[in-house]
Amino acid sequence: MTSLDSHSPEPCDDADGHLVTAGPLTPPPDSAGTVADEKALRHSVAEDVQGMLLATLVASLGLAIFAKGGLMIGGMAGLAFLAHYAFGWNFGLVFVLVNLPFYWVAVRRMGWEFTLKTFAAVTACGVLTDLLPRWADFAHISSLYSAIVGGALAGLGILFYIRHRASLGGIGILAVYLQRTRGWSAGKVQMSFDTLLMCVAFFVLSPSKVMYSAIGAVVLSLVLMFNHRPGRYMGV
C-alpha cells in the first residue's frame, strides 16, 4: 500500500495565517511535525484496528441517537438522514452511496491509505447505525438530549477517526480539493453546503427539529474545535 505521506498535501493557511480545516465531518489529515516525530507516533496495525473499531462504535451511537430524536446533521450524513426521513430509504445504504463520488478526490488529495480507511469507516458506521436500534432501543429520548449527546458522541467518533488517518467522508473532502485547486475557502464551502442542507430540511422536518439539529451540529463542531488542533496529539 502506498504511504499516505507521499500523497498528503501541505496544510493550507488562510489569509490570516490560520490553518484551514475541511469542516466537522471530514477535517484533512494534518501533518504531525518532523519525519522523526511522525515515525515515533505512527500507529501499529493493531492500534489502528482498535482505534477504528472504537471510533465506529462511538460515532454510530451518536448518529443512532440523532435518528431516534428525528434530527439530522451536516454533510453527507445529513443528506442520508433527509433521504431516510423523506422517503424511508435505508440510512446506511444512502450514506455509503452518497460518499462514493468523493473517494476519487480523496485518492488524489489524501492518498490510498486515508481513502481505504475512510471507505471502511463510512461503511461500518452506516451499517452499525442501522443495526443499533435492533440491539438497544430507547423508549423515549428528548430532542435536546438527542442534539447534545448525539452531537458530542459523533464528534468524539470523528476525532478518533482523524487520529487514525480516516474520516466519515463527505463534502469536506471536496472542499479541501477545491481549496487547493481553485483557492476556494474549504470552511466556506462546507458551511454553504450545510446551510443549504438545513434550509432543505425545513421541507422535511418541523422547524423545532431543524433548530435542535443545528444545536447538535454546533456541539459536534465544538468537540472538534477544542480537541483537533495543530500541535496537539495527531496520530499518523
PDB file of C-alpha atoms in Angstrom:
ATOM      1  CA  MET A   1       0.000   0.000   0.000  1.00  0.00           C
ATOM      2  CA  THR A   2       1.317   3.422  -0.886  1.00  0.00           C
ATOM      3  CA  SER A   3       2.207   5.554   2.103  1.00  0.00           C
ATOM      4  CA  LEU A   4      -0.160   8.398   2.875  1.00  0.00           C
ATOM      5  CA  ASP A   5       2.751  10.746   3.427  1.00  0.00           C
ATOM      6  CA  SER A   6       3.726  10.571  -0.241  1.00  0.00           C
ATOM      7  CA  HIS A   7       0.340  11.943  -1.306  1.00  0.00           C
ATOM      8  CA  SER A   8      -0.633  14.265   1.547  1.00  0.00           C
ATOM      9  CA  PRO A   9      -0.583  17.942   0.588  1.00  0.00           C
ATOM     10  CA  GLU A  10       0.910  20.562   2.847  1.00  0.00           C
ATOM     11  CA  PRO A  11      -1.610  22.185   5.239  1.00  0.00           C
ATOM     12  CA  CYS A  12      -3.195  25.304   3.725  1.00  0.00           C
ATOM     13  CA  ASP A  13      -3.336  28.625   5.573  1.00  0.00           C
ATOM     14  CA  ASP A  14      -5.929  31.317   5.093  1.00  0.00           C
ATOM     15  CA  ALA A  15      -5.166  34.971   4.541  1.00  0.00           C
ATOM     16  CA  ASP A  16      -4.526  35.465   8.260  1.00  0.00           C
ATOM     17  CA  GLY A  17      -2.135  32.543   8.504  1.00  0.00           C
ATOM     18  CA  HIS A  18      -4.529  30.224  10.338  1.00  0.00           C
ATOM     19  CA  LEU A  19      -4.759  26.567   9.449  1.00  0.00           C
ATOM     20  CA  VAL A  20      -7.901  25.875   7.429  1.00  0.00           C
ATOM     21  CA  THR A  21      -9.757  22.651   8.114  1.00  0.00           C
ATOM     22  CA  ALA A  22     -12.326  20.976   5.929  1.00  0.00           C
ATOM     23  CA  GLY A  23     -15.335  21.062   8.217  1.00  0.00           C
ATOM     24  CA  PRO A  24     -16.768  18.971  11.027  1.00  0.00           C
ATOM     25  CA  LEU A  25     -17.170  15.643   9.277  1.00  0.00           C
ATOM     26  CA  THR A  26     -14.028  15.489   7.194  1.00  0.00           C
ATOM     27  CA  PRO A  27     -11.095  17.504   8.501  1.00  0.00           C
ATOM     28  CA  PRO A  28      -7.953  16.972   6.383  1.00  0.00           C
ATOM     29  CA  PRO A  29      -5.197  14.794   7.859  1.00  0.00           C
ATOM     30  CA  ASP A  30      -2.756  17.357   9.248  1.00  0.00           C
ATOM     31  CA  SER A  31       0.992  16.964   9.334  1.00  0.00           C
ATOM     32  CA  ALA A  32       2.241  15.761  12.699  1.00  0.00           C
ATOM     33  CA  GLY A  33       5.620  17.522  12.708  1.00  0.00           C
ATOM     34  CA  THR A  34       9.032  16.291  11.654  1.00  0.00           C
ATOM     35  CA  VAL A  35       9.724  12.982   9.932  1.00  0.00           C
ATOM     36  CA  ALA A  36      11.203  11.646  13.155  1.00  0.00           C
ATOM     37  CA  ASP A  37       8.108  12.714  15.090  1.00  0.00           C
ATOM     38  CA  GLU A  38       5.835  11.012  12.573  1.00  0.00           C
ATOM     39  CA  LYS A  39       7.760   7.742  12.777  1.00  0.00           C
ATOM     40  CA  ALA A  40       7.678   7.847  16.572  1.00  0.00           C
ATOM     41  CA  LEU A  41       3.911   8.468  16.629  1.00  0.00           C
ATOM     42  CA  ARG A  42       2.935   6.102  13.820  1.00  0.00           C
ATOM     43  CA  HIS A  43       0.194   3.696  14.847  1.00  0.00           C
ATOM     44  CA  SER A  44       0.693  -0.024  14.527  1.00  0.00           C
ATOM     45  CA  VAL A  45      -1.858  -2.123  12.660  1.00  0.00           C
ATOM     46  CA  ALA A  46      -3.337  -3.320  15.965  1.00  0.00           C
ATOM     47  CA  GLU A  47      -3.628   0.256  17.225  1.00  0.00           C
ATOM     48  CA  ASP A  48      -5.327   1.329  14.006  1.00  0.00           C
ATOM     49  CA  VAL A  49      -7.799  -1.551  14.160  1.00  0.00           C
ATOM     50  CA  GLN A  50      -8.841  -0.914  17.755  1.00  0.00           C
ATOM     51  CA  GLY A  51      -8.968   2.835  17.142  1.00  0.00           C
ATOM     52  CA  MET A  52     -11.203   2.433  14.099  1.00  0.00           C
ATOM     53  CA  LEU A  53     -13.463  -0.004  15.949  1.00  0.00           C
ATOM     54  CA  LEU A  54     -13.880   2.364  18.890  1.00  0.00           C
ATOM     55  CA  ALA A  55     -14.491   5.267  16.528  1.00  0.00           C
ATOM     56  CA  THR A  56     -17.194   3.290  14.740  1.00  0.00           C
ATOM     57  CA  LEU A  57     -18.914   2.308  17.986  1.00  0.00           C
ATOM     58  CA  VAL A  58     -18.928   5.873  19.315  1.00  0.00           C
ATOM     59  CA  ALA A  59     -19.829   7.650  16.058  1.00  0.00           C
ATOM     60  CA  SER A  60     -22.598   5.197  15.127  1.00  0.00           C
ATOM     61  CA  LEU A  61     -24.119   5.509  18.610  1.00  0.00           C
ATOM     62  CA  GLY A  62     -24.157   9.283  18.189  1.00  0.00           C
ATOM     63  CA  LEU A  63     -25.822   9.013  14.769  1.00  0.00           C
ATOM     64  CA  ALA A  64     -28.336   6.473  16.113  1.00  0.00           C
ATOM     65  CA  ILE A  65     -29.272   8.910  18.878  1.00  0.00           C
ATOM     66  CA  PHE A  66     -29.747  11.615  16.241  1.00  0.00           C
ATOM     67  CA  ALA A  67     -32.014   9.255  14.295  1.00  0.00           C
ATOM     68  CA  LYS A  68     -34.041   8.321  17.382  1.00  0.00           C
ATOM     69  CA  GLY A  69     -34.601  12.003  18.100  1.00  0.00           C
ATOM     70  CA  GLY A  70     -35.674  12.608  14.495  1.00  0.00           C
ATOM     71  CA  LEU A  71     -32.779  15.001  13.935  1.00  0.00           C
ATOM     72  CA  MET A  72     -30.164  15.399  11.221  1.00  0.00           C
ATOM     73  CA  ILE A  73     -26.631  16.686  10.927  1.00  0.00           C
ATOM     74  CA  GLY A  74     -24.425  18.348   8.335  1.00  0.00           C
ATOM     75  CA  GLY A  75     -22.502  16.789   5.463  1.00  0.00           C
ATOM     76  CA  MET A  76     -23.361  13.572   3.677  1.00  0.00           C
ATOM     77  CA  ALA A  77     -24.715  12.058   6.894  1.00  0.00           C
ATOM     78  CA  GLY A  78     -27.268  14.866   6.955  1.00  0.00           C
ATOM     79  CA  LEU A  79     -28.204  14.196   3.338  1.00  0.00           C
ATOM     80  CA  ALA A  80     -28.650  10.497   4.167  1.00  0.00           C
ATOM     81  CA  PHE A  81     -30.835  11.417   7.156  1.00  0.00           C
ATOM     82  CA  LEU A  82     -33.044  13.627   4.982  1.00  0.00           C
ATOM     83  CA  ALA A  83     -33.477  10.832   2.427  1.00  0.00           C
ATOM     84  CA  HIS A  84     -34.342   8.460   5.262  1.00  0.00           C
ATOM     85  CA  TYR A  85     -36.950  10.809   6.756  1.00  0.00           C
ATOM     86  CA  ALA A  86     -38.450  11.922   3.439  1.00  0.00           C
ATOM     87  CA  PHE A  87     -38.577   8.617   1.546  1.00  0.00           C
ATOM     88  CA  GLY A  88     -37.981   5.913   4.168  1.00  0.00           C
ATOM     89  CA  TRP A  89     -34.731   4.894   2.484  1.00  0.00           C
ATOM     90  CA  ASN A  90     -32.165   2.950   4.475  1.00  0.00           C
ATOM     91  CA  PHE A  91     -29.802   5.434   6.143  1.00  0.00           C
ATOM     92  CA  GLY A  92     -26.694   3.257   5.998  1.00  0.00           C
ATOM     93  CA  LEU A  93     -27.093   2.410   2.314  1.00  0.00           C
ATOM     94  CA  VAL A  94     -27.703   6.036   1.311  1.00  0.00           C
ATOM     95  CA  PHE A  95     -24.766   7.175   3.473  1.00  0.00           C
ATOM     96  CA  VAL A  96     -22.423   4.772   1.681  1.00  0.00           C
ATOM     97  CA  LEU A  97     -23.729   5.634  -1.810  1.00  0.00           C
ATOM     98  CA  VAL A  98     -23.606   9.434  -1.483  1.00  0.00           C
ATOM     99  CA  ASN A  99     -19.985   9.220  -0.363  1.00  0.00           C
ATOM    100  CA  LEU A 100     -18.812   7.206  -3.380  1.00  0.00           C
ATOM    101  CA  PRO A 101     -18.066  10.203  -5.667  1.00  0.00           C
ATOM    102  CA  PHE A 102     -15.741  11.712  -3.070  1.00  0.00           C
ATOM    103  CA  TYR A 103     -13.328   8.777  -2.919  1.00  0.00           C
ATOM    104  CA  TRP A 104     -11.769   9.706  -6.269  1.00  0.00           C
ATOM    105  CA  VAL A 105     -10.924  13.126  -4.818  1.00  0.00           C
ATOM    106  CA  ALA A 106      -9.679  11.515  -1.609  1.00  0.00           C
ATOM    107  CA  VAL A 107      -7.262   9.258  -3.510  1.00  0.00           C
ATOM    108  CA  ARG A 108      -5.816  12.229  -5.383  1.00  0.00           C
ATOM    109  CA  ARG A 109      -5.530  14.559  -2.395  1.00  0.00           C
ATOM    110  CA  MET A 110      -5.153  12.275   0.654  1.00  0.00           C
ATOM    111  CA  GLY A 111      -3.710   9.015  -0.688  1.00  0.00           C
ATOM    112  CA  TRP A 112      -4.858   5.416  -0.748  1.00  0.00           C
ATOM    113  CA  GLU A 113      -4.415   4.725   2.963  1.00  0.00           C
ATOM    114  CA  PHE A 114      -6.690   7.581   4.003  1.00  0.00           C
ATOM    115  CA  THR A 115      -9.212   6.697   1.288  1.00  0.00           C
ATOM    116  CA  LEU A 116      -9.445   2.998   2.163  1.00  0.00           C
ATOM    117  CA  LYS A 117      -9.745   3.730   5.868  1.00  0.00           C
ATOM    118  CA  THR A 118     -12.441   6.316   5.156  1.00  0.00           C
ATOM    119  CA  PHE A 119     -14.370   3.880   2.968  1.00  0.00           C
ATOM    120  CA  ALA A 120     -14.217   1.299   5.777  1.00  0.00           C
ATOM    121  CA  ALA A 121     -15.280   3.914   8.330  1.00  0.00           C
ATOM    122  CA  VAL A 122     -18.263   5.135   6.292  1.00  0.00           C
ATOM    123  CA  THR A 123     -19.457   1.599   5.524  1.00  0.00           C
ATOM    124  CA  ALA A 124     -19.083   0.305   9.071  1.00  0.00           C
ATOM    125  CA  CYS A 125     -20.646   3.392  10.629  1.00  0.00           C
ATOM    126  CA  GLY A 126     -23.609   3.333   8.229  1.00  0.00           C
ATOM    127  CA  VAL A 127     -24.282  -0.363   8.823  1.00  0.00           C
ATOM    128  CA  LEU A 128     -23.947  -0.130  12.605  1.00  0.00           C
ATOM    129  CA  THR A 129     -26.178   2.957  12.812  1.00  0.00           C
ATOM    130  CA  ASP A 130     -28.939   0.938  11.142  1.00  0.00           C
ATOM    131  CA  LEU A 131     -28.362  -2.122  13.342  1.00  0.00           C
ATOM    132  CA  LEU A 132     -28.174  -0.400  16.729  1.00  0.00           C
ATOM    133  CA  PRO A 133     -31.959   0.094  17.174  1.00  0.00           C
ATOM    134  CA  ARG A 134     -32.374  -3.696  16.860  1.00  0.00           C
ATOM    135  CA  TRP A 135     -29.921  -4.282  19.683  1.00  0.00           C
ATOM    136  CA  ALA A 136     -30.612  -1.334  22.017  1.00  0.00           C
ATOM    137  CA  ASP A 137     -33.687   0.825  21.550  1.00  0.00           C
ATOM    138  CA  PHE A 138     -34.829   3.858  23.528  1.00  0.00           C
ATOM    139  CA  ALA A 139     -38.419   4.102  24.749  1.00  0.00           C
ATOM    140  CA  HIS A 140     -38.148   7.904  24.779  1.00  0.00           C
ATOM    141  CA  ILE A 141     -35.474  10.474  24.022  1.00  0.00           C
ATOM    142  CA  SER A 142     -35.896  14.247  24.089  1.00  0.00           C
ATOM    143  CA  SER A 143     -34.804  16.354  21.125  1.00  0.00           C
ATOM    144  CA  LEU A 144     -32.419  18.425  23.252  1.00  0.00           C
ATOM    145  CA  TYR A 145     -30.749  15.325  24.697  1.00  0.00           C
ATOM    146  CA  SER A 146     -30.510  13.833  21.218  1.00  0.00           C
ATOM    147  CA  ALA A 147     -28.871  17.001  19.892  1.00  0.00           C
ATOM    148  CA  ILE A 148     -26.330  17.404  22.703  1.00  0.00           C
ATOM    149  CA  VAL A 149     -25.371  13.779  23.373  1.00  0.00           C
ATOM    150  CA  GLY A 150     -25.665  12.701  19.735  1.00  0.00           C
ATOM    151  CA  GLY A 151     -23.518  15.632  18.624  1.00  0.00           C
ATOM    152  CA  ALA A 152     -20.913  15.005  21.325  1.00  0.00           C
ATOM    153  CA  LEU A 153     -20.619  11.275  20.569  1.00  0.00           C
ATOM    154  CA  ALA A 154     -20.493  11.809  16.808  1.00  0.00           C
ATOM    155  CA  GLY A 155     -17.812  14.452  17.318  1.00  0.00           C
ATOM    156  CA  LEU A 156     -15.732  12.127  19.501  1.00  0.00           C
ATOM    157  CA  GLY A 157     -16.054   9.333  16.959  1.00  0.00           C
ATOM    158  CA  ILE A 158     -14.904  11.617  14.160  1.00  0.00           C
ATOM    159  CA  LEU A 159     -11.997  12.784  16.316  1.00  0.00           C
ATOM    160  CA  PHE A 160     -10.938   9.151  16.814  1.00  0.00           C
ATOM    161  CA  TYR A 161     -11.126   8.609  13.047  1.00  0.00           C
ATOM    162  CA  ILE A 162      -8.984  11.681  12.373  1.00  0.00           C
ATOM    163  CA  ARG A 163      -6.316  10.450  14.766  1.00  0.00           C
ATOM    164  CA  HIS A 164      -6.101   7.217  12.801  1.00  0.00           C
ATOM    165  CA  ARG A 165      -5.946   8.895   9.375  1.00  0.00           C
ATOM    166  CA  ALA A 166      -9.576   8.413   8.402  1.00  0.00           C
ATOM    167  CA  SER A 167     -12.819  10.394   8.244  1.00  0.00           C
ATOM    168  CA  LEU A 168     -16.530   9.977   7.638  1.00  0.00           C
ATOM    169  CA  GLY A 169     -16.111  11.137   4.051  1.00  0.00           C
ATOM    170  CA  GLY A 170     -18.403  13.741   2.586  1.00  0.00           C
ATOM    171  CA  ILE A 171     -18.350  17.241   1.259  1.00  0.00           C
ATOM    172  CA  GLY A 172     -15.299  18.165   3.327  1.00  0.00           C
ATOM    173  CA  ILE A 173     -13.046  16.125   1.024  1.00  0.00           C
ATOM    174  CA  LEU A 174     -14.368  18.061  -1.964  1.00  0.00           C
ATOM    175  CA  ALA A 175     -13.983  21.313  -0.021  1.00  0.00           C
ATOM    176  CA  VAL A 176     -10.286  20.611   0.561  1.00  0.00           C
ATOM    177  CA  TYR A 177      -9.840  19.747  -3.130  1.00  0.00           C
ATOM    178  CA  LEU A 178     -11.497  22.998  -4.256  1.00  0.00           C
ATOM    179  CA  GLN A 179      -9.407  24.987  -1.812  1.00  0.00           C
ATOM    180  CA  ARG A 180      -6.159  23.523  -3.106  1.00  0.00           C
ATOM    181  CA  THR A 181      -7.057  23.709  -6.806  1.00  0.00           C
ATOM    182  CA  ARG A 182      -9.233  26.844  -7.046  1.00  0.00           C
ATOM    183  CA  GLY A 183      -8.440  28.767  -3.905  1.00  0.00           C
ATOM    184  CA  TRP A 184     -11.973  28.486  -2.503  1.00  0.00           C
ATOM    185  CA  SER A 185     -12.230  28.539   1.279  1.00  0.00           C
ATOM    186  CA  ALA A 186     -12.835  24.962   2.467  1.00  0.00           C
ATOM    187  CA  GLY A 187     -14.627  26.230   5.546  1.00  0.00           C
ATOM    188  CA  LYS A 188     -16.965  28.401   3.472  1.00  0.00           C
ATOM    189  CA  VAL A 189     -17.703  25.562   1.040  1.00  0.00           C
ATOM    190  CA  GLN A 190     -18.581  23.258   3.940  1.00  0.00           C
ATOM    191  CA  MET A 191     -20.653  25.946   5.653  1.00  0.00           C
ATOM    192  CA  SER A 192     -22.510  26.800   2.441  1.00  0.00           C
ATOM    193  CA  PHE A 193     -23.427  23.159   1.857  1.00  0.00           C
ATOM    194  CA  ASP A 194     -24.593  22.636   5.441  1.00  0.00           C
ATOM    195  CA  THR A 195     -26.616  25.863   5.376  1.00  0.00           C
ATOM    196  CA  LEU A 196     -28.333  24.748   2.164  1.00  0.00           C
ATOM    197  CA  LEU A 197     -28.983  21.341   3.716  1.00  0.00           C
ATOM    198  CA  MET A 198     -30.587  22.924   6.780  1.00  0.00           C
ATOM    199  CA  CYS A 199     -32.799  25.058   4.523  1.00  0.00           C
ATOM    200  CA  VAL A 200     -33.951  21.965   2.620  1.00  0.00           C
ATOM    201  CA  ALA A 201     -34.610  20.260   5.962  1.00  0.00           C
ATOM    202  CA  PHE A 202     -37.477  22.711   6.627  1.00  0.00           C
ATOM    203  CA  PHE A 203     -39.409  20.918   3.862  1.00  0.00           C
ATOM    204  CA  VAL A 204     -38.931  17.560   5.593  1.00  0.00           C
ATOM    205  CA  LEU A 205     -38.676  18.265   9.338  1.00  0.00           C
ATOM    206  CA  SER A 206     -40.528  20.577  11.688  1.00  0.00           C
ATOM    207  CA  PRO A 207     -38.842  23.921  12.488  1.00  0.00           C
ATOM    208  CA  SER A 208     -38.130  22.738  16.042  1.00  0.00           C
ATOM    209  CA  LYS A 209     -36.373  19.614  14.740  1.00  0.00           C
ATOM    210  CA  VAL A 210     -34.244  21.733  12.423  1.00  0.00           C
ATOM    211  CA  MET A 211     -33.345  24.007  15.341  1.00  0.00           C
ATOM    212  CA  TYR A 212     -32.300  21.064  17.508  1.00  0.00           C
ATOM    213  CA  SER A 213     -30.379  19.628  14.549  1.00  0.00           C
ATOM    214  CA  ALA A 214     -28.440  22.889  14.322  1.00  0.00           C
ATOM    215  CA  ILE A 215     -27.656  22.654  18.048  1.00  0.00           C
ATOM    216  CA  GLY A 216     -26.327  19.143  17.522  1.00  0.00           C
ATOM    217  CA  ALA A 217     -24.136  20.312  14.652  1.00  0.00           C
ATOM    218  CA  VAL A 218     -22.721  23.088  16.853  1.00  0.00           C
ATOM    219  CA  VAL A 219     -21.952  20.617  19.659  1.00  0.00           C
ATOM    220  CA  LEU A 220     -20.167  18.331  17.192  1.00  0.00           C
ATOM    221  CA  SER A 221     -18.117  21.236  15.851  1.00  0.00           C
ATOM    222  CA  LEU A 222     -17.181  22.372  19.368  1.00  0.00           C
ATOM    223  CA  VAL A 223     -15.883  18.891  20.244  1.00  0.00           C
ATOM    224  CA  LEU A 224     -13.577  19.017  17.217  1.00  0.00           C
ATOM    225  CA  MET A 225     -12.639  22.665  17.732  1.00  0.00           C
ATOM    226  CA  PHE A 226     -11.442  22.080  21.296  1.00  0.00           C
ATOM    227  CA  ASN A 227      -9.684  18.772  20.621  1.00  0.00           C
ATOM    228  CA  HIS A 228      -8.458  18.856  17.000  1.00  0.00           C
ATOM    229  CA  ARG A 229      -5.689  21.467  16.946  1.00  0.00           C
ATOM    230  CA  PRO A 230      -2.257  21.687  15.310  1.00  0.00           C
ATOM    231  CA  GLY A 231       0.477  20.897  17.798  1.00  0.00           C
ATOM    232  CA  ARG A 232      -1.640  18.529  19.869  1.00  0.00           C
ATOM    233  CA  TYR A 233      -1.690  14.737  19.601  1.00  0.00           C
ATOM    234  CA  MET A 234      -2.228  13.764  15.956  1.00  0.00           C
ATOM    235  CA  GLY A 235      -1.841  10.090  15.074  1.00  0.00           C
ATOM    236  CA  VAL A 236      -0.194   9.263  11.744  1.00  0.00           C
TER     237      VAL A 236
END
